[in-house]
Coordinates of C-alpha atoms and ligand atoms in Angstrom, one line a residue:
M14 CA 0.0 0.0 0.0
S15 CA 1.2 3.4 -1.0
K16 CA 2.2 5.8 1.8
Y17 CA 0.9 9.6 1.4
I18 CA 2.4 12.9 1.8
F19 CA -0.2 15.8 2.0
V20 CA 1.1 19.1 1.1
T21 CA -1.0 22.3 2.0
G22 CA 0.0 26.1 2.1
G23 CA -0.8 28.9 4.4
V24 CA -0.4 32.7 4.8
V25 CA 0.1 33.6 1.1
S26 CA 0.0 31.9 -2.2
S27 CA 3.0 31.7 -4.5
L28 CA 5.1 30.0 -1.7
G29 CA 6.7 27.7 -4.0
K30 CA 4.5 24.5 -2.6
G31 CA 5.1 23.0 -6.0
I32 CA 8.6 23.2 -5.9
A33 CA 8.8 21.9 -2.0
S34 CA 6.5 19.1 -3.5
A35 CA 8.5 18.1 -6.3
A36 CA 11.8 18.6 -4.0
I37 CA 10.3 15.9 -1.6
G38 CA 9.8 13.7 -4.6
K39 CA 13.3 14.1 -5.4
L40 CA 14.5 13.3 -1.8
M41 CA 12.3 10.1 -1.7
E42 CA 13.3 9.0 -5.2
S43 CA 16.8 9.3 -4.3
R44 CA 16.4 6.9 -1.5
G45 CA 15.4 4.2 -4.2
L46 CA 11.6 4.8 -3.7
K47 CA 8.9 5.0 -6.4
V48 CA 6.9 8.3 -6.1
T49 CA 4.1 10.1 -8.0
L50 CA 3.0 13.6 -7.4
I51 CA -0.8 14.6 -7.5
K52 CA -2.0 18.3 -7.7
C53 CA -5.6 19.2 -6.6
D54 CA -6.8 22.4 -7.9
P55 CA -9.6 24.1 -6.2
Y56 CA -11.1 25.9 -9.4
I57 CA -14.2 25.2 -11.2
N58 CA -12.6 25.0 -14.7
V59 CA -12.3 21.3 -15.7
D60 CA -8.6 21.9 -16.6
P61 CA -6.7 25.2 -17.0
G62 CA -6.7 24.8 -21.0
T63 CA -9.4 27.6 -21.3
M64 CA -7.5 30.1 -19.0
N65 CA -5.6 33.0 -19.8
P66 CA -1.8 32.7 -18.6
Y67 CA -2.3 35.9 -16.5
Q68 CA -5.0 34.0 -14.5
H69 CA -3.1 30.8 -14.3
G70 CA 0.6 30.9 -15.6
E71 CA 1.4 28.2 -18.2
V72 CA -0.6 25.1 -19.1
Y73 CA 1.7 22.3 -18.5
V74 CA 0.7 19.3 -21.2
T75 CA 1.2 15.7 -20.0
E76 CA 2.2 12.6 -22.3
D77 CA -1.4 11.6 -22.6
G78 CA -2.6 15.0 -23.9
A79 CA -4.1 16.6 -20.7
E80 CA -3.8 20.3 -19.9
T81 CA -2.6 20.7 -16.6
D82 CA -1.4 22.8 -13.8
L83 CA 2.3 24.0 -14.0
D84 CA 3.3 22.3 -11.0
L85 CA 3.0 19.1 -12.7
G86 CA 6.0 20.6 -14.9
H87 CA 8.1 21.0 -11.7
Y88 CA 7.1 17.2 -10.6
E89 CA 8.4 15.9 -13.8
R90 CA 11.5 18.1 -13.9
F91 CA 12.4 17.0 -10.6
T92 CA 11.7 13.2 -10.5
S93 CA 11.1 10.5 -13.0
A94 CA 7.3 10.1 -12.1
K95 CA 5.4 9.6 -15.4
L96 CA 2.4 12.0 -15.0
T97 CA -1.1 11.6 -16.5
R98 CA -4.3 13.1 -16.8
D99 CA -5.2 11.6 -13.3
N100 CA -2.6 13.4 -11.4
N101 CA -4.3 16.7 -11.8
I102 CA -7.5 16.9 -10.1
T103 CA -9.7 20.2 -10.1
T104 CA -12.8 21.1 -8.6
G105 CA -14.5 21.2 -12.1
K106 CA -13.5 17.7 -12.9
I107 CA -14.8 16.4 -9.7
Y108 CA -18.2 18.3 -10.1
Y109 CA -18.5 17.3 -13.8
S110 CA -18.1 13.6 -12.6
V111 CA -20.6 13.7 -9.7
I112 CA -23.1 15.7 -11.9
T113 CA -23.0 13.1 -14.5
K114 CA -23.3 10.3 -12.2
E115 CA -26.2 12.0 -10.5
R116 CA -28.1 12.3 -14.0
K117 CA -27.2 8.6 -14.5
G118 CA -29.0 7.8 -11.5
D119 CA -25.9 6.4 -9.8
Y120 CA -27.2 8.2 -6.5
L121 CA -30.9 7.3 -7.0
G122 CA -32.9 8.4 -4.0
K123 CA -30.4 10.2 -2.4
T124 CA -29.6 14.1 -1.8
V125 CA -26.1 14.5 -3.5
Q126 CA -23.8 16.7 -1.1
I127 CA -20.3 17.9 -0.7
I128 CA -20.0 15.4 2.1
P129 CA -19.8 12.5 1.2
H130 CA -20.4 12.8 -2.6
I131 CA -17.7 15.4 -3.5
T132 CA -15.3 14.3 -1.0
D133 CA -15.5 10.7 -1.9
E134 CA -15.1 11.5 -5.4
I135 CA -12.0 13.3 -4.5
K136 CA -10.7 10.5 -2.4
D137 CA -11.5 8.1 -5.3
G138 CA -9.4 10.4 -7.5
I139 CA -6.4 10.5 -5.5
K140 CA -6.5 6.7 -5.0
K141 CA -6.9 5.8 -8.5
A142 CA -3.9 8.0 -9.6
A143 CA -1.8 6.3 -6.5
V144 CA -2.9 2.6 -7.5
N145 CA -2.0 3.2 -11.2
S146 CA 1.4 4.6 -10.6
K147 CA 2.3 1.8 -8.2
A148 CA 3.9 4.3 -6.2
D149 CA 5.6 3.8 -2.8
V150 CA 5.2 7.5 -1.7
V151 CA 2.1 9.4 -3.4
I152 CA 2.6 13.4 -2.7
V153 CA -0.6 15.2 -2.9
E154 CA -0.3 18.8 -3.2
I155 CA -3.5 21.0 -2.6
G156 CA -3.7 24.4 -4.4
G157 CA -4.6 27.3 -2.7
T158 CA -4.3 28.7 0.6
V159 CA -5.6 27.2 3.8
G160 CA -8.6 29.2 4.6
D161 CA -9.9 29.8 0.9
I162 CA -13.5 28.5 0.6
E163 CA -12.7 26.9 -2.5
S164 CA -10.2 24.3 -1.1
L165 CA -12.5 23.0 2.0
P166 CA -13.5 19.9 0.2
F167 CA -10.1 18.9 -0.5
L168 CA -8.9 19.6 2.9
E169 CA -11.8 17.4 4.3
S170 CA -10.9 14.8 1.8
I171 CA -7.5 14.4 2.9
R172 CA -8.5 14.8 6.5
Q173 CA -10.5 11.7 6.0
L174 CA -8.0 9.8 4.0
K175 CA -5.6 10.3 6.8
L176 CA -7.9 9.0 9.2
D177 CA -8.9 5.8 6.9
M178 CA -5.5 5.1 6.6
G179 CA -4.3 5.4 10.1
R180 CA -0.8 6.1 11.5
D181 CA 2.3 5.5 9.5
Y182 CA 0.3 5.7 6.0
A183 CA 0.1 9.5 5.8
I184 CA 1.3 12.8 6.8
N185 CA 0.5 16.5 6.5
V186 CA 3.2 18.9 5.5
H187 CA 2.2 22.5 6.0
V188 CA 4.3 25.0 4.0
T189 CA 4.0 28.5 5.3
L190 CA 5.9 31.9 5.2
V191 CA 7.7 33.3 8.1
P192 CA 8.4 37.0 7.1
Y193 CA 11.4 39.0 8.2
I194 CA 10.6 42.5 9.0
K195 CA 13.6 44.4 8.3
S196 CA 12.6 47.5 10.6
A197 CA 12.2 45.2 13.7
G198 CA 15.1 42.9 12.5
E199 CA 12.9 40.0 13.4
T200 CA 11.2 36.9 11.7
K201 CA 7.4 36.7 12.6
T202 CA 6.0 33.5 13.4
K203 CA 2.1 34.7 14.2
P204 CA 1.1 34.1 10.6
T205 CA 2.1 30.7 10.4
Q206 CA 0.4 30.2 14.2
H207 CA -2.9 31.5 12.5
S208 CA -2.7 29.6 9.4
V209 CA -1.9 26.2 11.5
G210 CA -4.7 27.3 13.6
T211 CA -7.0 27.4 10.8
L212 CA -6.0 23.9 9.6
R213 CA -6.5 22.5 13.1
Q214 CA -10.0 24.0 13.0
I215 CA -10.9 21.8 10.3
G216 CA -9.3 18.7 11.8
I217 CA -5.9 18.7 10.1
T218 CA -2.7 18.8 12.4
P219 CA 0.5 19.1 10.5
D220 CA 3.3 16.8 11.1
I221 CA 5.8 18.9 9.4
I222 CA 5.9 22.7 8.9
I223 CA 8.1 23.9 6.3
C224 CA 8.6 27.5 6.5
R225 CA 9.7 29.6 3.8
T226 CA 12.1 32.5 4.8
E227 CA 14.7 35.0 3.7
K228 CA 16.9 34.5 7.1
R229 CA 17.6 31.2 8.6
L230 CA 15.2 30.4 11.6
M231 CA 17.0 30.6 15.0
R232 CA 16.4 27.9 17.5
E233 CA 13.8 30.3 19.4
A234 CA 11.8 30.7 16.4
K235 CA 11.4 27.3 15.6
E236 CA 10.7 26.3 19.3
K237 CA 8.0 29.0 19.2
I238 CA 6.4 27.6 16.1
A239 CA 6.6 24.0 17.4
L240 CA 5.0 25.1 20.9
F241 CA 2.1 27.1 19.2
C242 CA 1.5 24.5 16.3
N243 CA 1.6 21.4 18.3
V244 CA 4.6 19.7 16.4
D245 CA 8.3 18.8 17.6
S246 CA 10.8 21.4 16.9
E247 CA 12.7 19.3 14.7
A248 CA 9.4 19.2 12.4
V249 CA 10.1 22.8 11.9
I250 CA 12.0 22.9 8.7
T251 CA 13.6 26.2 7.2
A252 CA 13.3 26.7 3.6
I253 CA 15.3 29.4 3.0
D254 CA 15.5 31.2 -0.2
V255 CA 17.9 29.7 -2.7
K256 CA 19.3 31.2 -5.9
S257 CA 18.1 28.2 -8.2
I258 CA 14.8 26.0 -7.6
Y259 CA 17.4 23.0 -8.1
E260 CA 19.1 23.5 -5.0
V261 CA 15.9 23.1 -2.9
P262 CA 16.2 19.3 -2.3
V263 CA 19.5 19.7 -1.0
S264 CA 18.8 22.3 1.3
L265 CA 15.7 20.6 2.6
K266 CA 17.9 17.5 2.9
K267 CA 20.2 19.5 5.2
E268 CA 17.5 20.5 7.3
G269 CA 16.8 16.7 7.7
L270 CA 13.5 17.0 5.9
D271 CA 13.6 13.3 4.3
R272 CA 14.8 11.5 7.5
L273 CA 11.8 12.9 9.1
I274 CA 9.5 12.0 6.7
L275 CA 10.5 8.5 6.5
R276 CA 10.5 8.1 10.3
L277 CA 6.9 9.4 10.4
L278 CA 5.9 7.1 7.4
N279 CA 7.7 4.1 9.2
I280 CA 9.7 3.5 6.0
K281 CA 13.2 1.7 6.0
C282 CA 15.3 2.4 3.3
K283 CA 18.8 3.4 2.1
D284 CA 20.2 6.9 2.7
S285 CA 19.6 9.2 -0.2
D286 CA 22.5 10.1 -2.6
L287 CA 22.1 13.6 -4.4
S288 CA 25.6 13.4 -5.5
E289 CA 24.6 13.0 -9.0
W290 CA 22.2 15.8 -9.1
K291 CA 24.8 18.1 -7.3
N292 CA 27.4 17.2 -10.3
K293 CA 25.3 17.3 -13.1
V294 CA 23.3 20.3 -11.9
L295 CA 24.4 22.4 -9.0
K296 CA 28.0 22.5 -9.9
K297 CA 27.4 23.6 -13.3
I298 CA 25.1 26.4 -12.3
K299 CA 27.4 27.5 -9.6
N300 CA 30.7 27.6 -11.9
P301 CA 29.6 28.3 -15.3
S302 CA 32.7 28.8 -18.0
K303 CA 30.7 30.7 -20.6
K304 CA 27.9 33.0 -20.7
T305 CA 24.9 33.9 -23.0
T306 CA 21.8 35.9 -23.4
I307 CA 18.7 34.6 -25.1
A308 CA 15.8 36.9 -25.9
V309 CA 12.4 35.5 -25.3
V310 CA 9.7 37.5 -27.3
G311 CA 6.2 36.9 -26.1
K312 CA 3.2 38.8 -25.0
Y313 CA 2.6 37.4 -21.5
I314 CA 6.5 38.8 -20.4
A315 CA 5.6 40.4 -17.4
L316 CA 4.1 37.3 -15.5
Q317 CA 7.0 35.3 -14.5
D318 CA 5.1 31.9 -14.8
A319 CA 3.4 32.2 -18.3
Y320 CA 6.5 30.6 -20.2
K321 CA 7.7 28.4 -17.1
S322 CA 8.8 25.3 -18.9
I323 CA 10.4 27.4 -21.5
Y324 CA 12.6 29.5 -19.2
E325 CA 13.3 26.1 -17.2
A326 CA 14.5 24.4 -20.4
L327 CA 16.6 27.1 -21.4
T328 CA 18.1 27.1 -18.1
H329 CA 18.8 23.1 -18.6
G330 CA 20.2 23.9 -22.1
A331 CA 22.7 26.4 -20.2
I332 CA 23.8 23.9 -17.6
A333 CA 24.5 21.2 -20.4
N334 CA 26.7 23.8 -22.0
N335 CA 28.4 25.0 -18.7
T336 CA 27.1 28.4 -19.5
A337 CA 25.5 31.5 -17.2
L338 CA 22.4 32.2 -18.9
T339 CA 20.7 35.5 -19.0
I340 CA 17.0 35.8 -20.0
K341 CA 16.0 39.1 -21.9
K342 CA 12.1 39.1 -21.7
V343 CA 10.9 41.2 -24.5
D344 CA 7.3 42.0 -25.1
S345 CA 6.3 41.4 -28.9
E346 CA 3.9 44.6 -28.9
D347 CA 7.1 46.7 -27.9
I348 CA 8.8 45.3 -31.2
E349 CA 5.6 46.0 -33.3
K350 CA 5.6 49.7 -32.1
N351 CA 9.6 50.4 -32.0
G352 CA 11.1 47.7 -34.4
A353 CA 12.9 44.6 -33.3
A354 CA 16.6 46.1 -33.4
R355 CA 16.4 48.3 -30.4
Y356 CA 15.5 45.1 -28.0
L357 CA 17.3 42.4 -29.9
Q358 CA 20.5 43.9 -31.0
G359 CA 23.3 42.1 -29.1
V360 CA 21.5 39.1 -27.9
K361 CA 22.8 35.6 -28.7
G362 CA 19.7 33.8 -29.4
I363 CA 15.9 34.5 -30.1
L364 CA 13.3 32.3 -29.1
V365 CA 9.5 33.0 -30.0
P366 CA 7.2 31.0 -27.6
G367 CA 3.7 29.6 -28.0
G368 CA 0.4 31.6 -27.9
F369 CA -3.0 32.1 -29.0
G370 CA -4.9 35.2 -30.6
T371 CA -3.7 38.1 -32.7
R372 CA -2.3 40.5 -30.2
G373 CA 1.4 40.7 -30.6
I374 CA 1.6 38.7 -33.7
E375 CA 3.2 41.2 -35.8
G376 CA 5.7 42.0 -33.4
K377 CA 6.8 38.0 -33.3
V378 CA 6.9 38.3 -37.2
K379 CA 9.3 41.0 -36.9
A380 CA 11.5 39.2 -34.4
V381 CA 11.6 36.1 -36.6
R382 CA 12.6 38.2 -39.5
F383 CA 15.6 40.0 -37.4
A384 CA 17.1 36.5 -36.4
R385 CA 16.7 35.4 -40.1
E386 CA 18.3 38.4 -41.5
N387 CA 20.9 39.0 -39.0
N388 CA 22.0 35.3 -38.8
V389 CA 21.2 35.2 -34.9
P390 CA 20.1 31.6 -33.4
F391 CA 16.6 31.0 -33.5
L392 CA 14.2 28.9 -31.7
G393 CA 10.4 29.1 -32.6
L394 CA 7.7 26.7 -30.3
C395 CA 4.4 26.2 -31.7
L396 CA 3.0 29.5 -32.4
G397 CA 6.6 30.5 -32.8
M398 CA 6.7 27.9 -35.8
Q399 CA 3.4 29.3 -37.3
V400 CA 4.9 32.8 -37.2
T401 CA 8.3 31.5 -38.7
V402 CA 6.4 30.2 -41.6
I403 CA 4.4 33.5 -42.1
E404 CA 7.6 35.4 -41.9
F405 CA 9.0 33.3 -44.7
A406 CA 6.0 33.2 -46.9
R407 CA 5.7 37.0 -46.9
N408 CA 9.5 38.1 -47.0
I409 CA 10.8 35.1 -48.9
C410 CA 8.4 33.8 -51.0
G411 CA 6.5 37.0 -51.8
L412 CA 3.1 35.6 -50.7
K413 CA 2.0 39.3 -49.7
G414 CA -0.6 39.2 -46.6
A415 CA 0.2 35.3 -45.9
N416 CA -1.1 34.5 -42.5
S417 CA -2.7 32.0 -40.2
S418 CA -6.2 31.6 -40.8
E419 CA -6.3 32.1 -36.8
F420 CA -5.5 35.7 -37.3
D421 CA -6.6 36.6 -40.8
K422 CA -9.8 34.4 -41.8
R423 CA -9.8 35.9 -45.2
T424 CA -5.9 36.0 -46.2
K425 CA -5.2 34.8 -49.5
Y426 CA -2.5 32.8 -48.4
P427 CA -3.3 30.7 -45.2
V428 CA -0.1 29.3 -44.7
I429 CA -1.1 28.1 -41.2
S430 CA -4.8 26.6 -41.3
L431 CA -7.2 24.3 -39.7
L432 CA -7.4 20.7 -40.2
E433 CA -10.8 19.4 -41.5
E434 CA -11.4 17.9 -38.0
Q435 CA -10.8 21.0 -36.0
K436 CA -13.0 23.0 -38.2
K437 CA -16.0 20.7 -37.2
T438 CA -15.6 21.6 -33.5
D439 CA -16.7 24.6 -31.5
I440 CA -16.1 23.1 -28.2
K441 CA -13.0 25.0 -26.8
G442 CA -12.0 22.5 -23.9
A443 CA -9.8 19.8 -24.6
T444 CA -10.3 19.9 -28.3
M445 CA -7.1 20.8 -29.8
R446 CA -4.4 18.4 -30.9
L447 CA -3.0 17.4 -27.6
G448 CA -0.2 15.1 -25.9
A449 CA 2.4 13.0 -27.8
Y450 CA 2.8 12.6 -31.2
E451 CA 5.5 10.8 -33.2
C452 CA 7.8 12.9 -35.5
S453 CA 10.3 11.5 -38.2
I454 CA 13.3 13.1 -38.3
K455 CA 15.2 14.0 -41.6
K456 CA 18.8 13.1 -41.7
D457 CA 21.5 15.8 -42.3
T458 CA 19.4 18.5 -40.6
K459 CA 20.0 20.6 -37.4
A460 CA 17.1 18.5 -36.0
Y461 CA 18.9 15.4 -36.6
E462 CA 22.2 16.7 -35.3
A463 CA 20.2 17.6 -31.7
Y464 CA 18.1 14.5 -31.6
R465 CA 20.4 11.7 -33.1
E466 CA 17.2 9.7 -33.9
E467 CA 15.3 9.4 -36.5
K468 CA 12.0 8.8 -34.5
V469 CA 10.9 10.9 -31.8
S470 CA 8.2 12.0 -29.8
E471 CA 7.1 15.4 -28.3
R472 CA 3.9 17.0 -26.8
H473 CA 1.5 19.1 -28.6
R474 CA -1.0 21.9 -27.7
H475 CA -2.4 23.7 -31.0
R476 CA -5.3 23.9 -33.2
Y477 CA -3.7 25.3 -36.3
E478 CA -1.3 23.4 -38.5
F479 CA 1.1 24.0 -41.4
N480 CA -0.9 24.2 -44.7
N481 CA 0.8 21.5 -46.8
D482 CA -0.4 23.3 -50.0
F483 CA 2.5 25.6 -49.5
R484 CA 5.3 23.2 -48.8
K485 CA 6.5 23.0 -52.3
I486 CA 6.9 26.7 -52.6
M487 CA 8.7 27.1 -49.4
E488 CA 11.0 24.0 -49.8
G489 CA 12.3 25.7 -53.3
K490 CA 13.1 28.8 -51.4
G491 CA 15.2 27.1 -48.9
M492 CA 12.9 26.1 -46.0
V493 CA 13.7 22.5 -44.9
F494 CA 11.1 20.2 -43.3
S495 CA 13.1 18.4 -41.0
G496 CA 10.2 16.8 -38.7
I497 CA 7.2 15.4 -40.3
N498 CA 4.4 13.5 -38.6
K499 CA 4.2 10.8 -41.1
K500 CA 0.8 9.2 -40.1
R501 CA -0.8 12.6 -40.8
D502 CA 1.7 14.0 -43.0
L503 CA 2.1 17.0 -40.8
V504 CA 5.0 19.4 -40.7
E505 CA 6.6 19.1 -37.2
I506 CA 9.9 20.8 -37.6
V507 CA 11.4 23.5 -40.1
E508 CA 14.8 24.9 -40.4
L509 CA 16.4 27.2 -42.9
E510 CA 19.4 26.2 -44.9
D511 CA 21.3 29.6 -45.1
H512 CA 21.4 30.3 -41.2
P513 CA 24.0 29.4 -38.8
W514 CA 21.1 28.0 -36.4
F515 CA 17.2 28.4 -37.1
M516 CA 14.7 26.1 -36.1
A517 CA 11.0 26.1 -35.3
C518 CA 8.7 23.2 -34.1
Q519 CA 5.0 22.7 -33.8
S520 CA 5.7 20.8 -30.6
H521 CA 6.4 21.8 -27.3
P522 CA 10.0 20.3 -26.5
E523 CA 10.2 22.3 -23.3
F524 CA 7.9 20.1 -21.5
K525 CA 10.4 17.2 -21.7
S526 CA 13.5 19.0 -20.5
K527 CA 15.0 18.1 -17.3
P528 CA 18.0 19.8 -15.3
D529 CA 19.9 16.8 -15.4
N530 CA 19.1 15.8 -19.0
A531 CA 18.5 18.8 -21.1
H532 CA 16.2 18.6 -24.0
P533 CA 18.6 18.0 -27.1
I534 CA 17.0 21.1 -29.0
F535 CA 17.6 23.6 -26.2
R536 CA 21.0 22.1 -25.6
E537 CA 21.7 22.9 -29.2
F538 CA 20.1 26.2 -29.2
I539 CA 22.4 27.4 -26.6
R540 CA 25.3 25.9 -28.0
A541 CA 24.7 28.0 -31.2
S542 CA 24.1 30.9 -29.1
L543 CA 27.6 30.5 -27.9
R544 CA 29.2 30.2 -31.4
Ligands
LIG618 N1 -2.6 29.6 -31.7 C1 -2.0 28.6 -32.3 C2 -2.8 27.3 -32.4 O1 -3.8 27.1 -31.9 C3 -0.5 28.0 -31.5 C4 -0.9 27.5 -30.1 C5 0.3 27.4 -29.1 O2 1.1 28.3 -29.7 N2 0.1 26.3 -28.2 O3 -2.3 26.4 -33.4

């Protein structure tokens, strides 16, 4: 039977609960245990696929094509857990399922209620993901902050689960903020006391409290938290701010977190070994021998989380090249207004990420043109590939006004368009081309140089595709179609012949990159930026 670690958060959001959960996963794995991680999100959307990045941050896509919370990205980057749609449970999904069952008559004669019907559905969802994963340790992160109305059914569910399973089978880890008040020169424990108080009112007592702080907690502060929150003082863990998120597992291990968890869960196993992680990742972050600057040209630049996996994958590419990385975030609407040179002059590489809708598109087209004409290494991802094709059609093939039918329904040259199957659907949720698809790589191309394989698989999330009517014209002008989905004859990767390094893919390779195993495309992109 799996053992459970339930992770809740208190005081404020954005505490890094997701990274703490992922780091716990890493620590458990480093002791030879099999882990899985589940994220519970209290919003009523069935999945985040229909949300704006400003609401939600990046939408992370799993192999099986689920549009999920970006924390699943952290989980997959830190651990080797294979996550599926079952690893992200939302309020919307739970209600959808319960209401569907009610209509079918599954609860005939009964009043359907939050307790037990919604809570049972949550518990079943958690147990299903746990059983399917065959994990020794299941880490369940509850989104939101304790005290929110929305997360109550999830908290009630984990309260019941812990009770059902009994001692040694489940623990609660509460992540809180211990702010440092500069003027007083003190760390303050009161917010933590209050949030644990709120948890205890609903019947949950934390076994471990992870305190996010800027300053290491003194013994007195730990003892105070322990006393007021009813835990051992050794169960008060300092999670001090670190430069790189990849240091978190090591920093939590130093605090004895993994030992404590194993003792509480009564698991006997080997000691953890993080030496490979330290050598392959942390050492390289700390002692880079080169440096590079990559511009990311998007429209959600102001938001740290909107391009999370891309920023991480670039970091991984830099780690693999022993390189210090500066990411210059450029708003495509600024380029639209003021031209590309002002923002892109001097950068060593340009990346245009995915996106939806017309806003900012022309700025991205200008960024592609700048990269192409100035021989700056370029990587386009998803929409980034689509604007690459638009730019090439307009400026090299002379197809004036070429566009994607997403942005101009009446364009004479719809170089990016909808497949027939997509034209038929007007439902927006989970109807894009989603998840893993195979791609055949052409030899003697940059793509092959990176992958060194003829068959690869990458994750997708888009509705529009390269329009094959234009393949011949573009090929004739020097565009190389180096990656093709053979089954459907879909263009997956394009490159340029006369350019030091210019590649764009319809998929999202960023989702499969790891700090200790950079995605080959990101590794080669960073390498090209160094030349
Ligand atoms: N908007 C484009 C499409 O739907 C690209 C999507 C993306 O970049 N993820 O095809």
